[in-house]
PDB file of C-alpha atoms in Angstrom:
ATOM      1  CA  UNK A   1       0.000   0.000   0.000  1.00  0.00           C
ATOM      2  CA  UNK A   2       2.866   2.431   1.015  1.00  0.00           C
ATOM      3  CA  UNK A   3       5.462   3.571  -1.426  1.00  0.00           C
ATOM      4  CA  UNK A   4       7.657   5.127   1.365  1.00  0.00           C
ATOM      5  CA  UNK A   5       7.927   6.885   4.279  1.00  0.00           C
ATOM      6  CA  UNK A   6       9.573  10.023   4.886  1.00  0.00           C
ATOM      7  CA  UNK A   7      11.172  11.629   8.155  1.00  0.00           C
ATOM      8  CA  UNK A   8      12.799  14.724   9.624  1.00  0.00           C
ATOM      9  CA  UNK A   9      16.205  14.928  10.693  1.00  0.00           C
ATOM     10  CA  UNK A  10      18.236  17.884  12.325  1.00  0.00           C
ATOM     11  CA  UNK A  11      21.859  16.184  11.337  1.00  0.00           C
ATOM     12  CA  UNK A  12      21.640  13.523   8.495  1.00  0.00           C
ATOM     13  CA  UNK A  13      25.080  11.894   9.341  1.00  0.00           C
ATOM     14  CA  UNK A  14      23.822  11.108  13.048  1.00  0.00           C
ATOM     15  CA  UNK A  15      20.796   9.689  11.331  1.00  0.00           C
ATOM     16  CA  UNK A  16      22.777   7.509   9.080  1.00  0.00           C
ATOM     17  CA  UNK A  17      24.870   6.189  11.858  1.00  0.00           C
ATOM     18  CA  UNK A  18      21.737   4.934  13.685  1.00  0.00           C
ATOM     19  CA  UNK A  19      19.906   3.872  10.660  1.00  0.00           C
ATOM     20  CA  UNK A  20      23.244   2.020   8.940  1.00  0.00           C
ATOM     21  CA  UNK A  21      23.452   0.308  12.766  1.00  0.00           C
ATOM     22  CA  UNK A  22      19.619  -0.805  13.246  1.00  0.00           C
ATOM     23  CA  UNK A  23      19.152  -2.232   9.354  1.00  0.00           C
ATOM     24  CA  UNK A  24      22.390  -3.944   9.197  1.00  0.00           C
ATOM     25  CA  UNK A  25      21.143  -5.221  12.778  1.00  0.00           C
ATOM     26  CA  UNK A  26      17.890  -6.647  10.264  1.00  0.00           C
ATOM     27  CA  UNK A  27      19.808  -7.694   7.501  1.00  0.00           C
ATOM     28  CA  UNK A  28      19.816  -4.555   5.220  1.00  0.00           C
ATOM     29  CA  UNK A  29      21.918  -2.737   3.224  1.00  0.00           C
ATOM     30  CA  UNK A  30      23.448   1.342   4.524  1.00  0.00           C
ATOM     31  CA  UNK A  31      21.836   3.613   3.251  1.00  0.00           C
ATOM     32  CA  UNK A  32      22.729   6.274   0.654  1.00  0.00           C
ATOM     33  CA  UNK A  33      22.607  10.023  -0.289  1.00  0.00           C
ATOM     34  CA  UNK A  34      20.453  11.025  -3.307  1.00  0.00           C
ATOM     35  CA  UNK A  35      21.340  13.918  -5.585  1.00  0.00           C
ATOM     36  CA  UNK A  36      18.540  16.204  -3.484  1.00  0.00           C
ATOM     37  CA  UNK A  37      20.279  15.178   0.167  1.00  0.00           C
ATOM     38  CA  UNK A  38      17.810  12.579   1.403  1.00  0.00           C
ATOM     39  CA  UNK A  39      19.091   9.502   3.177  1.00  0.00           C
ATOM     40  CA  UNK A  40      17.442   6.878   1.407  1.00  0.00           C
ATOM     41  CA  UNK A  41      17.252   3.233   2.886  1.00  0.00           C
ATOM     42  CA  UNK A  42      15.529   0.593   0.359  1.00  0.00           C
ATOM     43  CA  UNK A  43      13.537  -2.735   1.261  1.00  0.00           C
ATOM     44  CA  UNK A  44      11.674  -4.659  -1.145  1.00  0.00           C
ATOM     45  CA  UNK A  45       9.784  -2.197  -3.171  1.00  0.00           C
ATOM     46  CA  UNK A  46       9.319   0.359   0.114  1.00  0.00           C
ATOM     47  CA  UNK A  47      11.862   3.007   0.849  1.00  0.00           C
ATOM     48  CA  UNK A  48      12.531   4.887   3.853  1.00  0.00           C
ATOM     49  CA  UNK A  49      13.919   8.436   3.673  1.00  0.00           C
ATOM     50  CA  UNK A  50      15.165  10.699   5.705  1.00  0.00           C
ATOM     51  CA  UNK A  51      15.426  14.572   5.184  1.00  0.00           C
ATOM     52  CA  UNK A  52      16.270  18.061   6.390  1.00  0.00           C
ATOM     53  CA  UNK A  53      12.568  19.805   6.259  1.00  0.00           C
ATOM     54  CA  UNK A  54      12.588  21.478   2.345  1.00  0.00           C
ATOM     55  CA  UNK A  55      10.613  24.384   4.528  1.00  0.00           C
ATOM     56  CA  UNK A  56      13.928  25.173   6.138  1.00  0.00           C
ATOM     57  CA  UNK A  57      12.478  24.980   9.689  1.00  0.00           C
ATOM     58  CA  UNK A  58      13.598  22.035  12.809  1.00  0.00           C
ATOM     59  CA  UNK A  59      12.501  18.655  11.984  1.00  0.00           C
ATOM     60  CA  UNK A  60      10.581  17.467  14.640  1.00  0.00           C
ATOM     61  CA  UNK A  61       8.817  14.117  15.393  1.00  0.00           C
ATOM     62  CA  UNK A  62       5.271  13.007  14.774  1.00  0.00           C
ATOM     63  CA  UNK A  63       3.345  13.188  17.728  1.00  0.00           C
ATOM     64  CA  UNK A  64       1.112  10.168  18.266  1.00  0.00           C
ATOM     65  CA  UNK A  65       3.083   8.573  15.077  1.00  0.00           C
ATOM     66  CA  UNK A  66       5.032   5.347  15.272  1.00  0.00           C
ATOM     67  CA  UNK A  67       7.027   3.751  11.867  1.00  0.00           C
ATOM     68  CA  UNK A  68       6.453   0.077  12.026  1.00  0.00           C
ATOM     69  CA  UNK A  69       9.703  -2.566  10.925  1.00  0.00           C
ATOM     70  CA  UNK A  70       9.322  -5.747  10.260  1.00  0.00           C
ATOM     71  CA  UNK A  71      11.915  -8.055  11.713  1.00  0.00           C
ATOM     72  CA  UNK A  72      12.271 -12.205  10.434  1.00  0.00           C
ATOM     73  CA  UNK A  73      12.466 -13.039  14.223  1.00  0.00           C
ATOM     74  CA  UNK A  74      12.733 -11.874  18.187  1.00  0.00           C
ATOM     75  CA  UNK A  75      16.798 -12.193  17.599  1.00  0.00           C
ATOM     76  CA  UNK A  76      16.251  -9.768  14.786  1.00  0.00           C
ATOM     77  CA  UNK A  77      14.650  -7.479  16.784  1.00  0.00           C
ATOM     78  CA  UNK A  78      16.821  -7.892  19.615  1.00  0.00           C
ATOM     79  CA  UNK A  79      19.269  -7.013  17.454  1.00  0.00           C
ATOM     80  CA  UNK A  80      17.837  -3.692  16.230  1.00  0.00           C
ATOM     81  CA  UNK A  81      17.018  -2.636  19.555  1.00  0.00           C
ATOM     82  CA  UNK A  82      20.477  -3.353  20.628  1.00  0.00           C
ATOM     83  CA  UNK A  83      22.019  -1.476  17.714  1.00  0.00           C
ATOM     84  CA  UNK A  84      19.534   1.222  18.089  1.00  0.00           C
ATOM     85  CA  UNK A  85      20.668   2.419  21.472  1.00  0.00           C
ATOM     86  CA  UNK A  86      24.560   1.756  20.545  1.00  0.00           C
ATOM     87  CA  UNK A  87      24.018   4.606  18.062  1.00  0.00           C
ATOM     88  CA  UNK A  88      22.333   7.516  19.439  1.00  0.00           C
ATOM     89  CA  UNK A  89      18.642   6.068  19.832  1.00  0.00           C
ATOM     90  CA  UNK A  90      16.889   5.374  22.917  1.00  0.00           C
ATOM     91  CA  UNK A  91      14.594   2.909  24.292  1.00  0.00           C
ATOM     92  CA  UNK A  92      10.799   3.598  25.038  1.00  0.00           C
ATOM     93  CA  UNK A  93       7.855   1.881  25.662  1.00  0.00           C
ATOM     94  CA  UNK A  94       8.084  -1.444  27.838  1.00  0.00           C
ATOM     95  CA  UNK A  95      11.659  -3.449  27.597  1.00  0.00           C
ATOM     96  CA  UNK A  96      11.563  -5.918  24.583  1.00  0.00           C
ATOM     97  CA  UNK A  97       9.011  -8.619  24.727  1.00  0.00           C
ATOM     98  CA  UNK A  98       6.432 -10.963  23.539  1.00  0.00           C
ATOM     99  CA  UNK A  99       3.467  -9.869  22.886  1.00  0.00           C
ATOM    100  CA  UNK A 100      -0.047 -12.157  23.877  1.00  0.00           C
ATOM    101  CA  UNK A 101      -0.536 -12.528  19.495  1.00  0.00           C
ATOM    102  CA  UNK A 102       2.898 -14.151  19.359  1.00  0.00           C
ATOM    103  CA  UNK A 103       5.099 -11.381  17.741  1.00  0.00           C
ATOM    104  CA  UNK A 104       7.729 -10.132  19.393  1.00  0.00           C
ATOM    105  CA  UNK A 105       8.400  -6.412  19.876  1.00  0.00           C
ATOM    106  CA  UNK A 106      10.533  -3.088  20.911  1.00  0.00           C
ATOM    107  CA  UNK A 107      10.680   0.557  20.712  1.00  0.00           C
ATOM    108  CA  UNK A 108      13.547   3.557  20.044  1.00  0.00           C
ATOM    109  CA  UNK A 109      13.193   7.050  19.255  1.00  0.00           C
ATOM    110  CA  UNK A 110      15.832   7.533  16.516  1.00  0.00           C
ATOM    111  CA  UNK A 111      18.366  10.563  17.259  1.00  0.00           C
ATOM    112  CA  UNK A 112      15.695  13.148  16.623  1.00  0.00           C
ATOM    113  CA  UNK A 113      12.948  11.353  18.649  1.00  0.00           C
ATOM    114  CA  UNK A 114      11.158   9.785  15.790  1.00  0.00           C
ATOM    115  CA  UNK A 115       9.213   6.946  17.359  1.00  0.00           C
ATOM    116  CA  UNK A 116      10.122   3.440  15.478  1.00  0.00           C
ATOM    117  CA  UNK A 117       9.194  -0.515  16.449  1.00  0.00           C
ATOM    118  CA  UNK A 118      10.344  -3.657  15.177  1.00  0.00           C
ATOM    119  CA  UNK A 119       8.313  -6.534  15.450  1.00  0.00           C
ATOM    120  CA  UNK A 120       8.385 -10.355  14.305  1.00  0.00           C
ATOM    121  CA  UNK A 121       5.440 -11.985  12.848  1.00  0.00           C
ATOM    122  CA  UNK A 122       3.114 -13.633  15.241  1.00  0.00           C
ATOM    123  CA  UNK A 123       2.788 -16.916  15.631  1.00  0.00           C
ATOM    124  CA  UNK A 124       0.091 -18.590  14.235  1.00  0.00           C
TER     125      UNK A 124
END
């Protein structure tokens, strides 16, 4: 359904070292500059991107908002989380964990306080 999402950041190369740490932590690739600026990580056929605000004012994060990532398992996520708060993010929400569906879950704010989860699928 989604094409790609796109974020705020204040300082793209502390975004890149968090980003490179928690998709490498899921099995993806760093991601890379495009001509325009924008940190651009690619998945599948979904892209995330990450950008100074083209209105020239602080990026700041959604309030209420959350970016979902899937993860193949609760080592995967595990992983992320663990990379996340190596590289500038920090944990929120409860500690990583189960959830009563099966999947298994945790939460960071990226360096700018963008709110982000990785989950595994639940079991069946």
């Amino acid at each position: 359904m989604f094409t790609h999402v796109m974020i705020g950041s204040n300082d793209l190369e502390r975004a890149r070292v968090f980003y490179d740490a928690t998709f490498a932590a899921l099995g993806g690739q760093p991601g890379e500059m495009d001509a325009r600026g924008r940190l651009i990580y690619v998945h599948e056929d979904g892209r995330l991107m990450i950008t100074k605000p083209i209105n020239g004012q602080a990026a700041t994060p959604a309030n209420g908002g959350t970016i979902g990532i899937a993860a193949a398992s609760p080592d995967h996520v595990l992983a992320w989380h663990r990379a996340g708060t190596e590289h500038g993010g920090n944990a929120v929400e409860s500690p990583p964990a189960e959830r009563p569906n099966g999947a298994f879950v945790a939460y960071l704010r990226d360096p700018d306080g963008n709110k982000l989860t990785a989950r595994s699928k639940p079991t069946e």
